[in-house]
Every structure is written in C-alpha cells, then in structure tokens.
mmCIF file of C-alpha atoms in Angstrom:
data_model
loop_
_atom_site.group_PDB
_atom_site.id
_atom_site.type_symbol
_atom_site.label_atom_id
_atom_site.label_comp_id
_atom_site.label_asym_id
_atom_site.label_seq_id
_atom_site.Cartn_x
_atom_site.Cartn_y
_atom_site.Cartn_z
ATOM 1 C CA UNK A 1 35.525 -19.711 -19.264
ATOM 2 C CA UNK A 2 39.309 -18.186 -19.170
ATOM 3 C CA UNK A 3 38.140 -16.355 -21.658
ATOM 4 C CA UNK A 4 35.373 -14.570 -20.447
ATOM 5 C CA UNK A 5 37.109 -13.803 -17.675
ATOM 6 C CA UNK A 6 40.066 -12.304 -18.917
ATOM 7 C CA UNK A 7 37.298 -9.965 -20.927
ATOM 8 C CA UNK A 8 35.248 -9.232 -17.939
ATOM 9 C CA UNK A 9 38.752 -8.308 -15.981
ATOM 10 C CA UNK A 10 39.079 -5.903 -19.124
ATOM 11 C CA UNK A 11 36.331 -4.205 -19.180
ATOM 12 C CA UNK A 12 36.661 -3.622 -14.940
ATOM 13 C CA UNK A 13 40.310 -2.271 -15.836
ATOM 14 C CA UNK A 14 38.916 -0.128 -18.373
ATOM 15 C CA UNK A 15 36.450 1.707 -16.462
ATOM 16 C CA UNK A 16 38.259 2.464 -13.533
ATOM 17 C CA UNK A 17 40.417 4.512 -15.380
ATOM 18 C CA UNK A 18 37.605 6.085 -17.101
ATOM 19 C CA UNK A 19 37.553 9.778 -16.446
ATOM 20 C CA UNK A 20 35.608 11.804 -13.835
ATOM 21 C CA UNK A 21 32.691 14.441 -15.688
ATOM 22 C CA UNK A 22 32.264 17.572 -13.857
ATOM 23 C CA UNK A 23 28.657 18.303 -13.131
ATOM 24 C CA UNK A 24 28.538 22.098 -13.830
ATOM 25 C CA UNK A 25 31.267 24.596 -14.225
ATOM 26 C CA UNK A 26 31.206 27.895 -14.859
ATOM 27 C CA UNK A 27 32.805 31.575 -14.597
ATOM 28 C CA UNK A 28 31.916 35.017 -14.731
ATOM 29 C CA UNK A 29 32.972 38.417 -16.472
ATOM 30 C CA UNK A 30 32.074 42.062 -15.346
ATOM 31 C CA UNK A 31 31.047 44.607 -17.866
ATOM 32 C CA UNK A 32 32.083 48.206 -17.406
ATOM 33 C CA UNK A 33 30.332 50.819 -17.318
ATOM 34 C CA UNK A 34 29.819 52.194 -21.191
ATOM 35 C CA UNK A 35 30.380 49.173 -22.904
ATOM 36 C CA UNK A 36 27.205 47.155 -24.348
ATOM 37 C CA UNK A 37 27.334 43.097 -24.696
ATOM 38 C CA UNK A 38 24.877 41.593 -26.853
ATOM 39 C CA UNK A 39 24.669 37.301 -27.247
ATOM 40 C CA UNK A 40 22.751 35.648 -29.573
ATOM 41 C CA UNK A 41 23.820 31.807 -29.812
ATOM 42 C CA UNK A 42 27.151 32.077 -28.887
ATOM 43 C CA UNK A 43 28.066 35.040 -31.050
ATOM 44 C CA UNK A 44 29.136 37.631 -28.776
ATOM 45 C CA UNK A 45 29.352 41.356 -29.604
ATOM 46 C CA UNK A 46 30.715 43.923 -27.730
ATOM 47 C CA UNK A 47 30.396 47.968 -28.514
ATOM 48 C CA UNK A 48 31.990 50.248 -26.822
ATOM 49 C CA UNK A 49 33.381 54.306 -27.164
ATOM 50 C CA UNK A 50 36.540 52.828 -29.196
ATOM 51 C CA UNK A 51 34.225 50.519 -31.617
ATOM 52 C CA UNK A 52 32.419 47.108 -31.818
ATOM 53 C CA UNK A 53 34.022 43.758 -31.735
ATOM 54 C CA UNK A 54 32.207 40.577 -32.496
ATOM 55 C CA UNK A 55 33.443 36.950 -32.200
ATOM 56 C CA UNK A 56 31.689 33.483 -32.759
ATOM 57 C CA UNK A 57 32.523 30.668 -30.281
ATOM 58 C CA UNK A 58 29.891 28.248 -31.883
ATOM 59 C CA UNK A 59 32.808 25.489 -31.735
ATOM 60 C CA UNK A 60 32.378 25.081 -28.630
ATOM 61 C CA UNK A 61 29.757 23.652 -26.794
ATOM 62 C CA UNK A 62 29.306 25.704 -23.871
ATOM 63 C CA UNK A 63 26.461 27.793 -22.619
ATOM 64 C CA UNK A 64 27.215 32.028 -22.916
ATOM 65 C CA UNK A 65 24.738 33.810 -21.112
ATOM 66 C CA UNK A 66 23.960 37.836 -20.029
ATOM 67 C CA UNK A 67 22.919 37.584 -16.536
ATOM 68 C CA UNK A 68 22.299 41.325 -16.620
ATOM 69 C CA UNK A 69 24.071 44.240 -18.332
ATOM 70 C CA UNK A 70 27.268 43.716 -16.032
ATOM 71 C CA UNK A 71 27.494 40.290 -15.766
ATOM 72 C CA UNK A 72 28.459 37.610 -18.352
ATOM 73 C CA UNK A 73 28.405 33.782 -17.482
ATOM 74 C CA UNK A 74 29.548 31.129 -19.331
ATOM 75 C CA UNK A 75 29.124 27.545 -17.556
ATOM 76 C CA UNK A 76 29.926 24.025 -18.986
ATOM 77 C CA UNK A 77 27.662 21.077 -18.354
ATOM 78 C CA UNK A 78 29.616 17.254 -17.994
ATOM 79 C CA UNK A 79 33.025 18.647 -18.896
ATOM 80 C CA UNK A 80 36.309 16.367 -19.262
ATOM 81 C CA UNK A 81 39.076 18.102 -17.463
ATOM 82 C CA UNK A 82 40.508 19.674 -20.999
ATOM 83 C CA UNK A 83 37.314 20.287 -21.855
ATOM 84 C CA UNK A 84 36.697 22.955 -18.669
ATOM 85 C CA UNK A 85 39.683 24.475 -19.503
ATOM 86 C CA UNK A 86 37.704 26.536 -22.353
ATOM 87 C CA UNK A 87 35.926 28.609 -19.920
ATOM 88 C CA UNK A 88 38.767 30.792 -18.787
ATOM 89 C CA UNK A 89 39.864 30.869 -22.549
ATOM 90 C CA UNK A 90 36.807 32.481 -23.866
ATOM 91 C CA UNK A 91 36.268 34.643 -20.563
ATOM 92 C CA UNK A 92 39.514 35.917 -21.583
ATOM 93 C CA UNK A 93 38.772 36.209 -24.904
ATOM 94 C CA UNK A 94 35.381 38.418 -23.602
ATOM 95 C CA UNK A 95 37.710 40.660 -21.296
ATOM 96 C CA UNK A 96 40.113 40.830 -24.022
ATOM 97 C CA UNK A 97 37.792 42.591 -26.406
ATOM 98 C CA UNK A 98 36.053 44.864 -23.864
ATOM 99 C CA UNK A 99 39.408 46.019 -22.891
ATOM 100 C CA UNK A 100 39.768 46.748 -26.874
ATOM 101 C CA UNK A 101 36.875 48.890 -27.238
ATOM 102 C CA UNK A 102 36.996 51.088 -24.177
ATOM 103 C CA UNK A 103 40.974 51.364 -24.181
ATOM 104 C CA UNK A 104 42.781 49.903 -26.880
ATOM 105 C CA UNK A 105 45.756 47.738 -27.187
ATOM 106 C CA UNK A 106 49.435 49.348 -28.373
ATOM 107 C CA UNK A 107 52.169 47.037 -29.524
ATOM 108 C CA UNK A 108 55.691 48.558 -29.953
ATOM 109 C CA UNK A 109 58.595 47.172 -31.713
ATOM 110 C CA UNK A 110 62.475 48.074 -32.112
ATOM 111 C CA UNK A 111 64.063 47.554 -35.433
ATOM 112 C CA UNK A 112 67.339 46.078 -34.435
ATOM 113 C CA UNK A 113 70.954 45.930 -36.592
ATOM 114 C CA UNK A 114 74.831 45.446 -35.957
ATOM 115 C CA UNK A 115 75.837 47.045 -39.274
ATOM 116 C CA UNK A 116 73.015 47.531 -41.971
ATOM 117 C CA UNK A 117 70.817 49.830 -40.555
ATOM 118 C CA UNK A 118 67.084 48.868 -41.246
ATOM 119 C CA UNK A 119 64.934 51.624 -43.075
ATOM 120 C CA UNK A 120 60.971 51.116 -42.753
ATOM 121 C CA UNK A 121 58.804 53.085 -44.829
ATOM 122 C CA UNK A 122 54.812 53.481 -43.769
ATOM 123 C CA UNK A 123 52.604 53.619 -46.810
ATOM 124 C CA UNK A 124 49.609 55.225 -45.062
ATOM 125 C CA UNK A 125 48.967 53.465 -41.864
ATOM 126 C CA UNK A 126 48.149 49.745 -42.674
ATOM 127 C CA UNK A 127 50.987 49.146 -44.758
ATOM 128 C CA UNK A 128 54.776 48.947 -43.479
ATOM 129 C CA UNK A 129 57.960 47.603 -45.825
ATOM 130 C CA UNK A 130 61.210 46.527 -44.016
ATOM 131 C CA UNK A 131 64.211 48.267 -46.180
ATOM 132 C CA UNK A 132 67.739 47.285 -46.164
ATOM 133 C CA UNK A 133 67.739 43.917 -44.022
ATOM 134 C CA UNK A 134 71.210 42.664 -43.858
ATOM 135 C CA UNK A 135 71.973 44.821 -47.005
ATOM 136 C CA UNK A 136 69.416 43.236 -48.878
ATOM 137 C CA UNK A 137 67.864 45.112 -52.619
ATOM 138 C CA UNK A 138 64.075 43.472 -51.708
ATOM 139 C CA UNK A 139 61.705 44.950 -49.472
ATOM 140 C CA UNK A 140 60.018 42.805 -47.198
ATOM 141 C CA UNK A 141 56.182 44.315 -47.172
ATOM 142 C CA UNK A 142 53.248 43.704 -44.291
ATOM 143 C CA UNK A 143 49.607 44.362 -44.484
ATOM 144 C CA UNK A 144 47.608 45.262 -41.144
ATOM 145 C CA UNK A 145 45.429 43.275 -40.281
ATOM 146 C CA UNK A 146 41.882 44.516 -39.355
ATOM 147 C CA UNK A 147 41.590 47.617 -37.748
ATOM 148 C CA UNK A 148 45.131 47.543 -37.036
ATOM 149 C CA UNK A 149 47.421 50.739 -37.563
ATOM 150 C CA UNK A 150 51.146 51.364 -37.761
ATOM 151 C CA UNK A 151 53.340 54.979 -37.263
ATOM 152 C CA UNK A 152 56.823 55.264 -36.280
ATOM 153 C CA UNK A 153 57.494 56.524 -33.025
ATOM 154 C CA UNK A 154 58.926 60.332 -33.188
ATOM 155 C CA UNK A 155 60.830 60.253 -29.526
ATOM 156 C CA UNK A 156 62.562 57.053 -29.784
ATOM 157 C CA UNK A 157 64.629 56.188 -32.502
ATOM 158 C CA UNK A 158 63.756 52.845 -34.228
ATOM 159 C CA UNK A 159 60.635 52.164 -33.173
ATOM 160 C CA UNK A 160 57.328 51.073 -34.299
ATOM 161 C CA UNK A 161 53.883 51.562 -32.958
ATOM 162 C CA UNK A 162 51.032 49.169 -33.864
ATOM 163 C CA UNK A 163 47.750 50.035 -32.390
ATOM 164 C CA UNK A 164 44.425 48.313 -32.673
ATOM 165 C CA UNK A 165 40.828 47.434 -30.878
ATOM 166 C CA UNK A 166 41.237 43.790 -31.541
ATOM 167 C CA UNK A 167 44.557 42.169 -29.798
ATOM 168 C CA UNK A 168 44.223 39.008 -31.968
ATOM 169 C CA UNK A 169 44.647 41.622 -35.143
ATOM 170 C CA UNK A 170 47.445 43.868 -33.284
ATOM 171 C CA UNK A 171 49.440 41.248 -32.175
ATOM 172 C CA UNK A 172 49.049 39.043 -35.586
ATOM 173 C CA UNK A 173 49.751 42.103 -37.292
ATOM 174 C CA UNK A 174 53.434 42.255 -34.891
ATOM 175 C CA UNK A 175 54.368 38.740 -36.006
ATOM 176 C CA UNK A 176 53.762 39.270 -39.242
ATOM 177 C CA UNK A 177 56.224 42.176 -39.215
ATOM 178 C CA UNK A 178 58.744 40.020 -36.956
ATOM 179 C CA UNK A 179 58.507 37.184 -39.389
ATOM 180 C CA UNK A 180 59.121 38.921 -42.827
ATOM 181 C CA UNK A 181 62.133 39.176 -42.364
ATOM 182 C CA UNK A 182 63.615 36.488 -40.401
ATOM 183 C CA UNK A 183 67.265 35.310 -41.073
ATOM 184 C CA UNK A 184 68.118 33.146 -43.478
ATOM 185 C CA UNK A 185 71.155 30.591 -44.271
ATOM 186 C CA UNK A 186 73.001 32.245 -41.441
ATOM 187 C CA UNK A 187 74.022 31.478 -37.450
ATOM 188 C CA UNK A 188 71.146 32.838 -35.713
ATOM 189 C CA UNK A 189 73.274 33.319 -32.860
ATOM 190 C CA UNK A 190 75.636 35.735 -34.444
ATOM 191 C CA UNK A 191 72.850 37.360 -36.698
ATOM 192 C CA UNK A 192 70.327 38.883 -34.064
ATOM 193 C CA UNK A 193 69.149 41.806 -36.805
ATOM 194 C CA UNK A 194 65.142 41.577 -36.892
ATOM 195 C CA UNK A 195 62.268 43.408 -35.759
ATOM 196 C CA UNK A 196 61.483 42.347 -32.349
ATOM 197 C CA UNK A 197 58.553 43.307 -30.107
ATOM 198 C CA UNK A 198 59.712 45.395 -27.282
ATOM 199 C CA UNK A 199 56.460 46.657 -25.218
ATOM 200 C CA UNK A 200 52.412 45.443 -25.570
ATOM 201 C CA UNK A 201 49.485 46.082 -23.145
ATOM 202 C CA UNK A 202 46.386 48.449 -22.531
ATOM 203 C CA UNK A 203 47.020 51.529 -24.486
ATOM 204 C CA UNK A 204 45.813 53.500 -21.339
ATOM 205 C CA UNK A 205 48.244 51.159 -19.464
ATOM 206 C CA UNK A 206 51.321 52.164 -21.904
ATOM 207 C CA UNK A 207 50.898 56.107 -21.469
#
C-alpha cells in the first residue's frame, strides 16, 4: 500500500511541473511594395528588383501563410515555450531576405597588422587570398559563398567590401575570411593581426 502511494505521490509531483502549451501563437511580416512572396509548404520565396531568394523551413512545424500580398503570418499551434521562440526567428529570417532583394546587405572589413603588412589579392570577385600574415610564404585563400562578392575599398586604405542579397552568404562569406587566418601558437593578446569585420547593415543604410 506504501507503495502505491509513494507512486501515486510521483506521478502528482510529476505533472505539476509539467509545462504549460500555448494555444495559438503567431506573428506577422509586411511586404513592401515591389517585392513578390510566394509559399508553397513552407518553402518561401521571395523576388524582388535585386533578385530572388528562396529558403525551406520544413523543419519546423509551424504554419506559414500569405494573408494577402503584404502580409505574411506564421502562427504556432500547442507550442512549448522554446518551441514559440521560432516564430520571431523565421519572421526574421523572412524580413532578412526581403531586405536582401530590394536593398542588399554590405559587410566591410579592415585588414589589421603591427609589423607585417597584410597584402590581399582579389581573383575576380568571389575569390580573395590573404598575403603576408605575420610574414608568412602561404596564402590563405576564401571562396564566396553564393551570390556573394568581394572588391577592395579605393578611399580607405585596408579595407574590404563584401556585398551580397543573402546575409546568411555575406556574413558566412566574412567569417570565412576572418577565420583563415587566425593566429596560431602565439599570445593572442599580444598578436591582434587578423582580418576583422568593421561595419555590416542595409547597403542603402551604409551609403
């Protein structure tokens, strides 16, 4: 009889702490004027005068729906509290990539040195190699990613401009560039060369 006490004072214990399921949640995004959003299950595409971005949120299980060409809703059905916090994400994800195709997105970076100065060399615009790092012989080379280009910037000395519809790509594409040629085997403290991201933002924003 303990026993089954003892289980049913478990199982009480258990689901009071059991978490609270929000009925319905949901958000919505504006669409500009000049920009077309098309859905089709959960695959969202957006076109706009810069391009067309498309991105797949099929993992997760929300509802994304086109209320009418300026509206976007995405709602939630018997969310978990970590669980709601998706819907801003891919809202922002949405605004993210209509800001991409009406204005763009512009990334700079600073190559910065104490003594060896750092040389990069732009193969085209989607390639960049990192010359000279600490005195090193071996180039450290970075591919854009997606639509992603790179130029160096002709008023300020040392700089880099990456520039891109899709921020995911641009700002990859930065890292990538940033991480190449980290420091090695050294103080960190005392060795601050690198490539380091300096500005980022709306391109329109930037100008």
């Amino acid at each position: 009889e303990s026993s089954s006490v003892a289980a049913g004072e478990r199982e009480q214990v258990s689901y009071e702490r059991a978490e609270m399921k929000t009925v319905l949640a949901s958000r919505l995004v504006k669409v500009p004027e000049g920009v077309e959003v098309t859905i089709k299950a959960r695959v969202v595409k957006v076109k706009g005068p810069r391009g067309e971005l498309s991105r797949d949120f099929g993992h997760q299980s929300v509802e994304v729906t086109k209320i009418d060409a300026s509206t976007i809703k995405v709602e939630k059905w018997f969310g978990l509290k970590k669980e709601l916090a998706c819907i801003r994400s891919i809202c922002a994800a949405i605004t993210n990539m209509i800001t991409g195709v009406t204005k763009g997105f512009r990334y700079k970076m600073r190559l910065v040195y104490a003594h060896f100065p750092i040389n990069a060399v732009i193969n085209g615009d989607k390639e960049v190699e990192i010359r000279n790092f600490l005195g090193q012989k071996r180039f450290f080379k970075t591919t854009m990613r997606a639509d992603t280009t790179i130029v160096k910037c002709g008023k300020v000395k040392d700089q880099l401009i990456l520039e891109g519809n899709d921020i995911d790509a641009v700002s990859q594409s930065a890292a990538a560039i940033q991480q190449s040629c980290k420091v090695k085997r050294k103080d960190i403290r005392k060795f601050l060369d690198g490539v380091f991201v300096s500005a980022k933002g709306p391109i329109e924003d930037e100008e």
